[in-house]
Structure formats: structure tokens, C-alpha cells
PDB file of C-alpha atoms and ligand atoms in Angstrom:
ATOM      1  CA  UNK I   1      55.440 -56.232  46.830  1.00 92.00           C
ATOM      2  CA  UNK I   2      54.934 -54.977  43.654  1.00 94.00           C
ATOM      3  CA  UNK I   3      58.046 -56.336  42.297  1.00 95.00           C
ATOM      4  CA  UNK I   4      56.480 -59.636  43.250  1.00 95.00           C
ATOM      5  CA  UNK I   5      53.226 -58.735  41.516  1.00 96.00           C
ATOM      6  CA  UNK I   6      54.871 -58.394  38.181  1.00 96.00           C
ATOM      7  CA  UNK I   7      57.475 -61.168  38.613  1.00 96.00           C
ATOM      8  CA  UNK I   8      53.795 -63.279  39.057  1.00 96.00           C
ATOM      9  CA  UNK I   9      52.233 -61.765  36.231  1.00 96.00           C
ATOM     10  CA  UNK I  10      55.550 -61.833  33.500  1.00 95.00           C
ATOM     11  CA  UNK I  11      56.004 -65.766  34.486  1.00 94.00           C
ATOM     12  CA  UNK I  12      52.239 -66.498  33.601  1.00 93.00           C
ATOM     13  CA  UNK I  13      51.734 -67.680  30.277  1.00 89.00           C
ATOM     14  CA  UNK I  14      47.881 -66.472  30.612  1.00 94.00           C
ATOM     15  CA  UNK I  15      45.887 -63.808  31.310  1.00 96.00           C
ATOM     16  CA  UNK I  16      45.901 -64.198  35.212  1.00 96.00           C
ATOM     17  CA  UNK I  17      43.045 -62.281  37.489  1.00 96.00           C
ATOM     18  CA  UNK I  18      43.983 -60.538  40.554  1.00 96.00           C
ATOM     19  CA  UNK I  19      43.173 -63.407  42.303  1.00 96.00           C
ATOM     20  CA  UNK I  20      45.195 -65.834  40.580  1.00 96.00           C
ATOM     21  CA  UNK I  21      48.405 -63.150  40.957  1.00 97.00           C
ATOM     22  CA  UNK I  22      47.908 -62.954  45.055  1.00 97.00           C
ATOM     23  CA  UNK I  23      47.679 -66.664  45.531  1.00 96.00           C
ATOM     24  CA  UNK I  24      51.028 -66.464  43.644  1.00 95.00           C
ATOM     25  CA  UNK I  25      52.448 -63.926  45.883  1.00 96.00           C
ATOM     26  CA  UNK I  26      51.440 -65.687  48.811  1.00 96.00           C
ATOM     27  CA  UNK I  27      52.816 -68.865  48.086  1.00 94.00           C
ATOM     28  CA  UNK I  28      56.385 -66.851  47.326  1.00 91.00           C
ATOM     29  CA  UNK I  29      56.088 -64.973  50.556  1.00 92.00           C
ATOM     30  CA  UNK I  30      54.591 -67.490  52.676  1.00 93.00           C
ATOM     31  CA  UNK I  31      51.756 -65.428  54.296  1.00 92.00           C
ATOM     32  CA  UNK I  32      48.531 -64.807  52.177  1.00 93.00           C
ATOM     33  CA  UNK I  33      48.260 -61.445  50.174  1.00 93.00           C
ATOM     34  CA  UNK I  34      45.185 -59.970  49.889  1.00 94.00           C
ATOM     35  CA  UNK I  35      43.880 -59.797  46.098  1.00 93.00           C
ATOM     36  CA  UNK I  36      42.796 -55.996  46.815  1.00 95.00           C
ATOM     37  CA  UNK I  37      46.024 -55.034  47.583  1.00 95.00           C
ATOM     38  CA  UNK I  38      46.816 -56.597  44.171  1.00 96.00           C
ATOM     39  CA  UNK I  39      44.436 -55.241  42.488  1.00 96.00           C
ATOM     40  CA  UNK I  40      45.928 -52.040  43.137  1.00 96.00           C
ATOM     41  CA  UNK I  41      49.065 -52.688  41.854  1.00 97.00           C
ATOM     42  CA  UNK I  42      48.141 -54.129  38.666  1.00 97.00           C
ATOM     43  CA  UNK I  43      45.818 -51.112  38.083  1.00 96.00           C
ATOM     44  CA  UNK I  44      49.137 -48.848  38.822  1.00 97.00           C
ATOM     45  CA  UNK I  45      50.994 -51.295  36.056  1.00 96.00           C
ATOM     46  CA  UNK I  46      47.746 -50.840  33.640  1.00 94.00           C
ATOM     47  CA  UNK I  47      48.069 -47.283  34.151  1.00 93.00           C
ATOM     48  CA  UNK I  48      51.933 -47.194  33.584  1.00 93.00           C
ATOM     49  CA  UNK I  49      51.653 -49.286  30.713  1.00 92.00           C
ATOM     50  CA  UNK I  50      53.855 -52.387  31.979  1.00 95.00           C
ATOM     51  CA  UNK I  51      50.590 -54.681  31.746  1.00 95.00           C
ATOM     52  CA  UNK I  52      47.568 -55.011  30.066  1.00 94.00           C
ATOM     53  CA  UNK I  53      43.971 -55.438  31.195  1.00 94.00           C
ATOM     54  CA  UNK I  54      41.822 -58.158  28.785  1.00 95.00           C
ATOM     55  CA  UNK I  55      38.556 -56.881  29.747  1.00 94.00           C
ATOM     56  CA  UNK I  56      36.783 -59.480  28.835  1.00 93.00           C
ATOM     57  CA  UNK I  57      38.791 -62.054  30.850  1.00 93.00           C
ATOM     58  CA  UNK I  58      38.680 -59.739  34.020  1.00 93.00           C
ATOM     59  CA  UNK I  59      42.686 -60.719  33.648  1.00 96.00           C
ATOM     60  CA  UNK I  60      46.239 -59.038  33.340  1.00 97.00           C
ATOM     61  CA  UNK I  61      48.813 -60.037  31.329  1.00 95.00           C
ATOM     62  CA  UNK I  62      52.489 -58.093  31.466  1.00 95.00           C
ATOM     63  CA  UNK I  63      52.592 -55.916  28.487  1.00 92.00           C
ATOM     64  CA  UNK I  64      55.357 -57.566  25.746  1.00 86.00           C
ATOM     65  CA  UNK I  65      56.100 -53.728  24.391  1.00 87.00           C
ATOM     66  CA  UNK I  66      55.913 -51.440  27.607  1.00 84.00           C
ATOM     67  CA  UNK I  67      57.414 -49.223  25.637  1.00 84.00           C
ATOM     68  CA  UNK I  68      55.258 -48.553  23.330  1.00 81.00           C
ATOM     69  CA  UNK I  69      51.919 -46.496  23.388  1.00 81.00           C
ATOM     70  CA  UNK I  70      49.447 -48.067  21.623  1.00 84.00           C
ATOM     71  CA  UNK I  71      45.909 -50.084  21.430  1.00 89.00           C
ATOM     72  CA  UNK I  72      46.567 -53.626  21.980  1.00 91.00           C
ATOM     73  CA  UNK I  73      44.129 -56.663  20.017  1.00 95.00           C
ATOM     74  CA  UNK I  74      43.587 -59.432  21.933  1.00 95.00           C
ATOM     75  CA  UNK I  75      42.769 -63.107  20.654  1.00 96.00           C
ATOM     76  CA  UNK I  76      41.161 -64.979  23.593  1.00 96.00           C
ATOM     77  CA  UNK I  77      41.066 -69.001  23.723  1.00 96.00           C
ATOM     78  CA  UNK I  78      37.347 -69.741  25.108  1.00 95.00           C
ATOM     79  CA  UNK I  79      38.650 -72.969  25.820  1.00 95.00           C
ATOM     80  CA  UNK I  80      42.009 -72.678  27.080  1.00 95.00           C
ATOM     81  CA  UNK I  81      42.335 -69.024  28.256  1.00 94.00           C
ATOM     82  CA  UNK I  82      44.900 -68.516  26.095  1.00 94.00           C
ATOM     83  CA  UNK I  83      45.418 -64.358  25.170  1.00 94.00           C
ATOM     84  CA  UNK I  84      47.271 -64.357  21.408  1.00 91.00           C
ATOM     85  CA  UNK I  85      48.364 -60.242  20.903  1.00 90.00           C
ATOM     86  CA  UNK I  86      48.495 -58.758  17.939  1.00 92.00           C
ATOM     87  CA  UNK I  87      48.767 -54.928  17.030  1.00 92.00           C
ATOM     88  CA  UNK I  88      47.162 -53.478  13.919  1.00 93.00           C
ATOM     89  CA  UNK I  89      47.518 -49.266  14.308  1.00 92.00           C
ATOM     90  CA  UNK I  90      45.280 -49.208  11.135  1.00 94.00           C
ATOM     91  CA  UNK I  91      42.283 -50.779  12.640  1.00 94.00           C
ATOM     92  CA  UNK I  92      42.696 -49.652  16.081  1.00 94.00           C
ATOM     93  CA  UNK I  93      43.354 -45.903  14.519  1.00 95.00           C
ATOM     94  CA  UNK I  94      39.774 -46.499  12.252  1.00 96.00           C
ATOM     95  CA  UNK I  95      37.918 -46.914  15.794  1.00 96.00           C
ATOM     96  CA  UNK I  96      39.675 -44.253  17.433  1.00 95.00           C
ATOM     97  CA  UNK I  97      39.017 -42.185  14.683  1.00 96.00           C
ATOM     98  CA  UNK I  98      35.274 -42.960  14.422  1.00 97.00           C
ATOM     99  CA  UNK I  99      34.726 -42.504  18.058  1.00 97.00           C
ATOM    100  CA  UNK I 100      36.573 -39.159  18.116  1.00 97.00           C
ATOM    101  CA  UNK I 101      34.427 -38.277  14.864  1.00 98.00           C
ATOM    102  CA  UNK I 102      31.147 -38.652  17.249  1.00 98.00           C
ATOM    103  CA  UNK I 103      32.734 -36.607  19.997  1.00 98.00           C
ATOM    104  CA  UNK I 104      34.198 -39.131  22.253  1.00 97.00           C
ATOM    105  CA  UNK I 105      37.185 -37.655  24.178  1.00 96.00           C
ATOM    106  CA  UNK I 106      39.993 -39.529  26.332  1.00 93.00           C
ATOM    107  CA  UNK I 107      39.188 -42.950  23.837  1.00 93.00           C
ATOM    108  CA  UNK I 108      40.482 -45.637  24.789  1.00 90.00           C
ATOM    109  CA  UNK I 109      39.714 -48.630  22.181  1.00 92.00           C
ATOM    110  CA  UNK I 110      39.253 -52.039  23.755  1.00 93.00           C
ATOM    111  CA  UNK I 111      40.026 -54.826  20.926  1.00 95.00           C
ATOM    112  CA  UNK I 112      39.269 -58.338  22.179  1.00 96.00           C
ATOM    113  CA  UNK I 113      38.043 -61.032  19.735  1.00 96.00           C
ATOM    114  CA  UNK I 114      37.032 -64.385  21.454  1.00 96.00           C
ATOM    115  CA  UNK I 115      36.924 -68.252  19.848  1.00 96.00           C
ATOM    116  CA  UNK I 116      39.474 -71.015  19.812  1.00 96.00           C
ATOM    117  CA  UNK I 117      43.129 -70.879  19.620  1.00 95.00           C
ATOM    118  CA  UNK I 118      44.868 -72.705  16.619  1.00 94.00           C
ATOM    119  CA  UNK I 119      46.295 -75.558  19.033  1.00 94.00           C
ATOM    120  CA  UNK I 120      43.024 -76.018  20.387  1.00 96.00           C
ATOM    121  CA  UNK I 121      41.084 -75.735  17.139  1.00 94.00           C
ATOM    122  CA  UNK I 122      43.426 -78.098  15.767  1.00 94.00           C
ATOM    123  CA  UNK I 123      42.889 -80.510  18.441  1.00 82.00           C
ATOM    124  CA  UNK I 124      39.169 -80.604  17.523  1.00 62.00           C
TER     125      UNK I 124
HETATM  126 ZN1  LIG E 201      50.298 -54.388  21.488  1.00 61.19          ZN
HETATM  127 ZN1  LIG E 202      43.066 -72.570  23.117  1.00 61.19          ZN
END
């Protein structure tokens, strides 16, 4: 099961919700999957950083650098769904640090910047 979760989620080319990921599933294994189930799993891949959550999308997407720790930035289409990644330690450090400086513990930045996607701006 959960190797069919993240085969779902790496062949999306979106940020997919759990919903989305068990209709996927279900189609490959011919009996429907129920998205709580799913939910779990991506929560366990979240956790064990082989995807990403885009908060804002209520979505996954598999993580392109499991192997790396750090605070992801997320671009977000509003019009296609699109989720462009970029990773920029010195911003994502400066809002760490600023949160840490007011006494935040466990901080967990959550970088996600919204409007339209250069193919779809450009399509305008
Ligand atoms: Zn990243
Ligand atoms: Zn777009």
C-alpha cells in the first residue's frame, strides 16, 4: 500500500490531495482505497521527509531532495495548480531565526507564495 501511495504521488506532476492519491490507488488495485487510510501514509512520508505538504493547497507532492533537511518555498499556480520549488536557506533561516528570537520552539517555517505560473502568465 504505501508503495502504491508514493508511486501515485512521484508520477503526479501536481500537488495531489489525499483524495486525488486514493482514487489513484484504487484504480491500480481495482477495489476503492479509502482516502483516510491515505492520509495516513502521506502524513508518515511528510514526517519522514519523502514528501511535502503545500499547506495552502491541502496537497502532497513527493519531495525532489528527500535527502535533505530543509524548509522548502513553494510557488503555487492559482490557475493551474501548478507547485514551482525553490529553496533559499537564507530567507527560510531569517524566519526561523526571527521566530526562535520571540521564543518559538520546534519551528517549522511554511513558505508558500501564490499567483500565476510563467506558462500561464504568459498565456494571458
Ligand atoms: Zn526544497
Ligand atoms: Zn499556471
Amino acid at each position: 500500500m504505501r508503495a502504491d501511495v508514493f508511486e501515485a504521488l512521484a508520477e503526479r506532476e501536481k500537488p495531489a490531495s489525499a483524495y486525488d492519491i486514493a482514487e489513484s490507488v484504487g484504480t491500480r488495485r481495482g477495489k476503492r482505497v479509502a482516502a483516510n487510510s491515505v492520509y495516513r501514509i502521506l502524513d508518515l512520508f511528510v514526517r519522514t521527509n519523502l514528501a511535502r505538504r503545500v499547506e495552502s493547497a491541502n496537497a502532497y507532492v513527493a519531495n525532489s531532495h528527500p535527502g535533505c533537511r530543509h524548509d522548502c518555498i513553494f510557488l503555487i499556480c492559482d490557475l493551474c495548480g501548478t507547485a514551482v520549488h525553490i529553496d533559499d536557506d537564507s530567507l527560510t533561516g531569517a524566519l526561523r531565526k526571527a521566530a526562535q528570537d520571540a521564543g518559538f520552539a520546534e519551528v517549522r517555517p511554511v513558505v508558500e507564495i501564490r499567483g500565476h505560473c510563467a506558462e500561464c502568465a504568459s498565456g494571458e
